[in-house]
């Protein structure tokens, strides 16, 4: 009886030791595969300088950290449409500023521009709509500014964002109705659906 009890004690100790060693080995493997938060990732020096310059000008953000994070994230997505990173950063800064001025999420404006012009600043549609947000030239006459250049990035964004905001307010926050009015396809929802899909897939 004593021998049997001793045998059970030895077996229990050996099992416990084996479990302990397995846990130590597993922990070491996990730790080895976990990236250290203190290891600084490689950042291109030229991009850092340009980003720093853009961030300093980005006055529509809460702080510079928010600006840097947003610009880097959206620049990675925008790269498929705009190859030059200087142009991307400047474009994103102006889009963010124009959107914030009318209290529309910048990510939504990005989705609208993707569908309207695929970020072509010089796009002209078959009906004469111009620039990234495809603004119709008659709006210039409507507000008495016929000399405005709708191919200019800032001007185009101000017009486009203001028009979209007007339709959004008129639709009492209904994005589908606002987008359909913006596109001139009120009563049909193929265009709003395209914008919403782009927003959810690329920009949220």
Short mmCIF file of C-alpha atoms in Angstrom, two decimals:
data_model
loop_
_atom_site.label_atom_id
_atom_site.label_comp_id
_atom_site.label_asym_id
_atom_site.label_seq_id
_atom_site.Cartn_x
_atom_site.Cartn_y
_atom_site.Cartn_z
CA UNK A 1 0.00 0.00 0.00
CA UNK A 2 2.83 2.41 0.91
CA UNK A 3 4.70 1.52 -2.28
CA UNK A 4 1.57 2.21 -4.37
CA UNK A 5 1.02 5.59 -2.71
CA UNK A 6 4.66 6.57 -3.25
CA UNK A 7 4.38 5.55 -6.89
CA UNK A 8 1.32 7.77 -7.32
CA UNK A 9 3.13 10.72 -5.72
CA UNK A 10 6.11 10.28 -8.04
CA UNK A 11 3.87 10.02 -11.11
CA UNK A 12 1.91 13.12 -10.06
CA UNK A 13 5.14 15.10 -9.58
CA UNK A 14 6.46 13.98 -12.96
CA UNK A 15 3.18 14.96 -14.64
CA UNK A 16 3.21 18.36 -12.95
CA UNK A 17 6.81 18.94 -14.02
CA UNK A 18 6.00 17.97 -17.60
CA UNK A 19 3.07 20.38 -17.66
CA UNK A 20 5.23 23.15 -16.23
CA UNK A 21 7.96 22.63 -18.81
CA UNK A 22 5.37 22.61 -21.62
CA UNK A 23 3.91 25.91 -20.38
CA UNK A 24 7.37 27.51 -20.18
CA UNK A 25 8.23 26.36 -23.70
CA UNK A 26 4.89 27.61 -25.08
CA UNK A 27 5.28 31.00 -23.36
CA UNK A 28 8.78 31.39 -24.77
CA UNK A 29 7.52 30.65 -28.29
CA UNK A 30 4.68 33.19 -27.99
CA UNK A 31 7.02 35.84 -26.61
CA UNK A 32 9.50 35.25 -29.41
CA UNK A 33 6.75 35.76 -32.01
CA UNK A 34 5.31 38.89 -30.39
CA UNK A 35 6.67 42.15 -31.86
CA UNK A 36 8.09 44.54 -29.33
CA UNK A 37 6.24 47.87 -29.02
CA UNK A 38 9.60 49.50 -28.45
CA UNK A 39 11.03 48.46 -31.82
CA UNK A 40 10.63 51.37 -34.21
CA UNK A 41 9.43 50.32 -37.70
CA UNK A 42 11.35 51.50 -40.73
CA UNK A 43 10.05 54.83 -41.99
CA UNK A 44 11.21 56.42 -45.23
CA UNK A 45 13.06 59.66 -44.37
CA UNK A 46 11.75 61.57 -47.37
CA UNK A 47 8.17 60.57 -46.64
CA UNK A 48 8.63 61.53 -42.98
CA UNK A 49 9.73 65.05 -43.94
CA UNK A 50 6.87 65.53 -46.36
CA UNK A 51 4.32 64.14 -43.94
CA UNK A 52 5.65 66.44 -41.21
CA UNK A 53 5.21 69.42 -43.51
CA UNK A 54 1.65 68.43 -44.47
CA UNK A 55 0.66 67.70 -40.87
CA UNK A 56 1.86 71.16 -39.84
CA UNK A 57 -0.56 72.64 -42.38
CA UNK A 58 -3.48 70.34 -41.56
CA UNK A 59 -5.49 72.65 -39.36
CA UNK A 60 -8.75 70.68 -39.52
CA UNK A 61 -7.53 67.88 -37.22
CA UNK A 62 -7.83 67.71 -33.44
CA UNK A 63 -4.08 67.35 -33.07
CA UNK A 64 -1.01 66.42 -35.06
CA UNK A 65 -1.07 62.79 -33.98
CA UNK A 66 -4.61 62.38 -35.36
CA UNK A 67 -3.51 64.10 -38.56
CA UNK A 68 -0.52 61.82 -39.03
CA UNK A 69 -2.48 58.62 -38.39
CA UNK A 70 -5.35 59.60 -40.70
CA UNK A 71 -3.11 60.82 -43.51
CA UNK A 72 -0.93 57.69 -43.45
CA UNK A 73 -3.91 55.32 -43.40
CA UNK A 74 -5.82 57.04 -46.18
CA UNK A 75 -2.69 57.59 -48.27
CA UNK A 76 -2.17 53.83 -48.42
CA UNK A 77 -5.66 53.37 -49.86
CA UNK A 78 -5.42 56.36 -52.18
CA UNK A 79 -2.21 55.02 -53.70
CA UNK A 80 -4.21 52.82 -56.07
CA UNK A 81 -5.66 55.98 -57.63
CA UNK A 82 -2.90 58.58 -57.16
CA UNK A 83 0.69 57.35 -57.52
CA UNK A 84 2.59 60.45 -56.40
CA UNK A 85 2.73 60.53 -52.58
CA UNK A 86 3.20 64.32 -52.41
CA UNK A 87 0.01 64.79 -54.38
CA UNK A 88 -1.81 62.21 -52.24
CA UNK A 89 -0.94 63.89 -48.95
CA UNK A 90 -1.87 67.35 -50.17
CA UNK A 91 -5.10 66.05 -51.67
CA UNK A 92 -6.06 64.29 -48.44
CA UNK A 93 -5.31 67.39 -46.38
CA UNK A 94 -7.58 69.52 -48.55
CA UNK A 95 -10.35 66.90 -48.62
CA UNK A 96 -10.29 66.65 -44.84
CA UNK A 97 -10.41 70.43 -44.46
CA UNK A 98 -13.27 70.93 -46.94
CA UNK A 99 -15.31 68.10 -45.41
CA UNK A 100 -14.87 69.38 -41.88
CA UNK A 101 -15.97 72.87 -42.94
CA UNK A 102 -19.42 71.53 -43.80
CA UNK A 103 -19.50 68.86 -41.08
CA UNK A 104 -19.42 65.83 -43.37
CA UNK A 105 -17.15 62.84 -42.57
CA UNK A 106 -14.03 63.14 -44.77
CA UNK A 107 -14.18 59.40 -45.42
CA UNK A 108 -17.54 59.87 -47.09
CA UNK A 109 -16.21 62.61 -49.35
CA UNK A 110 -13.41 60.24 -50.34
CA UNK A 111 -16.00 57.65 -51.37
CA UNK A 112 -17.95 60.23 -53.40
CA UNK A 113 -14.79 61.35 -55.21
CA UNK A 114 -13.81 57.76 -55.95
CA UNK A 115 -17.10 57.14 -57.72
CA UNK A 116 -17.35 60.57 -59.35
CA UNK A 117 -13.87 60.90 -60.85
CA UNK A 118 -11.51 58.30 -59.39
CA UNK A 119 -9.54 61.26 -58.00
CA UNK A 120 -8.90 62.84 -61.38
CA UNK A 121 -8.63 66.59 -60.72
CA UNK A 122 -9.17 67.37 -64.41
CA UNK A 123 -12.08 65.03 -65.12
CA UNK A 124 -14.88 66.34 -67.33
CA UNK A 125 -18.07 64.32 -67.77
CA UNK A 126 -20.19 63.99 -70.91
CA UNK A 127 -22.60 66.57 -69.49
CA UNK A 128 -19.87 69.03 -68.52
CA UNK A 129 -19.38 68.29 -64.81
CA UNK A 130 -15.86 69.21 -63.78
CA UNK A 131 -13.11 68.21 -61.38
CA UNK A 132 -12.83 65.59 -58.67
CA UNK A 133 -16.33 66.10 -57.29
CA UNK A 134 -17.82 66.62 -60.77
CA UNK A 135 -19.39 70.00 -60.12
CA UNK A 136 -21.62 71.47 -62.82
CA UNK A 137 -20.36 74.88 -64.07
CA UNK A 138 -23.81 76.50 -63.78
CA UNK A 139 -23.23 76.74 -60.03
CA UNK A 140 -20.63 79.44 -60.62
CA UNK A 141 -23.21 81.66 -62.28
CA UNK A 142 -25.74 80.88 -59.58
CA UNK A 143 -23.49 82.38 -56.91
CA UNK A 144 -22.00 85.13 -59.05
CA UNK A 145 -18.49 83.71 -59.29
CA UNK A 146 -18.15 82.87 -62.95
CA UNK A 147 -14.38 83.31 -62.86
CA UNK A 148 -13.93 80.42 -60.41
CA UNK A 149 -11.87 77.50 -61.72
CA UNK A 150 -13.56 74.20 -60.94
CA UNK A 151 -10.40 72.34 -61.90
CA UNK A 152 -8.68 73.94 -58.92
CA UNK A 153 -8.57 71.38 -56.10
CA UNK A 154 -9.65 73.67 -53.25
CA UNK A 155 -12.37 75.37 -55.28
CA UNK A 156 -13.80 72.09 -56.51
CA UNK A 157 -13.89 70.64 -53.00
CA UNK A 158 -15.58 73.71 -51.54
CA UNK A 159 -18.29 73.61 -54.19
CA UNK A 160 -18.79 69.85 -54.04
CA UNK A 161 -18.86 69.54 -50.25
CA UNK A 162 -21.20 72.53 -49.87
CA UNK A 163 -23.62 71.17 -52.49
CA UNK A 164 -23.64 67.70 -50.92
CA UNK A 165 -24.19 69.18 -47.45
CA UNK A 166 -27.15 71.19 -48.78
CA UNK A 167 -28.76 68.05 -50.16
CA UNK A 168 -28.02 66.13 -46.98
CA UNK A 169 -29.75 68.78 -44.87
CA UNK A 170 -32.65 68.84 -47.30
CA UNK A 171 -32.92 65.04 -47.03
CA UNK A 172 -32.80 65.32 -43.22
CA UNK A 173 -29.72 63.14 -42.99
CA UNK A 174 -30.78 60.50 -45.51
CA UNK A 175 -27.53 59.73 -47.31
CA UNK A 176 -29.15 57.83 -50.16
CA UNK A 177 -31.51 60.64 -51.03
CA UNK A 178 -28.78 63.27 -50.68
CA UNK A 179 -26.41 61.35 -52.93
CA UNK A 180 -29.10 60.75 -55.54
CA UNK A 181 -29.85 64.49 -55.62
CA UNK A 182 -26.16 65.30 -55.84
CA UNK A 183 -25.75 62.99 -58.80
CA UNK A 184 -28.93 64.18 -60.48
CA UNK A 185 -30.52 60.74 -60.29
CA UNK A 186 -33.17 61.44 -57.65
CA UNK A 187 -35.59 58.54 -57.32
CA UNK A 188 -32.97 56.03 -58.37
CA UNK A 189 -30.47 54.44 -56.02
CA UNK A 190 -27.78 52.85 -58.17
CA UNK A 191 -25.45 55.80 -57.57
CA UNK A 192 -25.90 56.00 -53.77
CA UNK A 193 -25.30 52.25 -53.56
CA UNK A 194 -22.00 52.59 -55.42
CA UNK A 195 -20.83 55.35 -53.07
CA UNK A 196 -21.87 53.42 -49.97
CA UNK A 197 -20.07 50.29 -51.16
CA UNK A 198 -16.89 52.29 -51.82
CA UNK A 199 -17.17 53.93 -48.40
CA UNK A 200 -17.56 50.62 -46.58
CA UNK A 201 -14.94 48.77 -48.63
CA UNK A 202 -12.15 51.35 -48.76
CA UNK A 203 -12.61 54.38 -46.52
CA UNK A 204 -14.36 53.56 -43.23
#
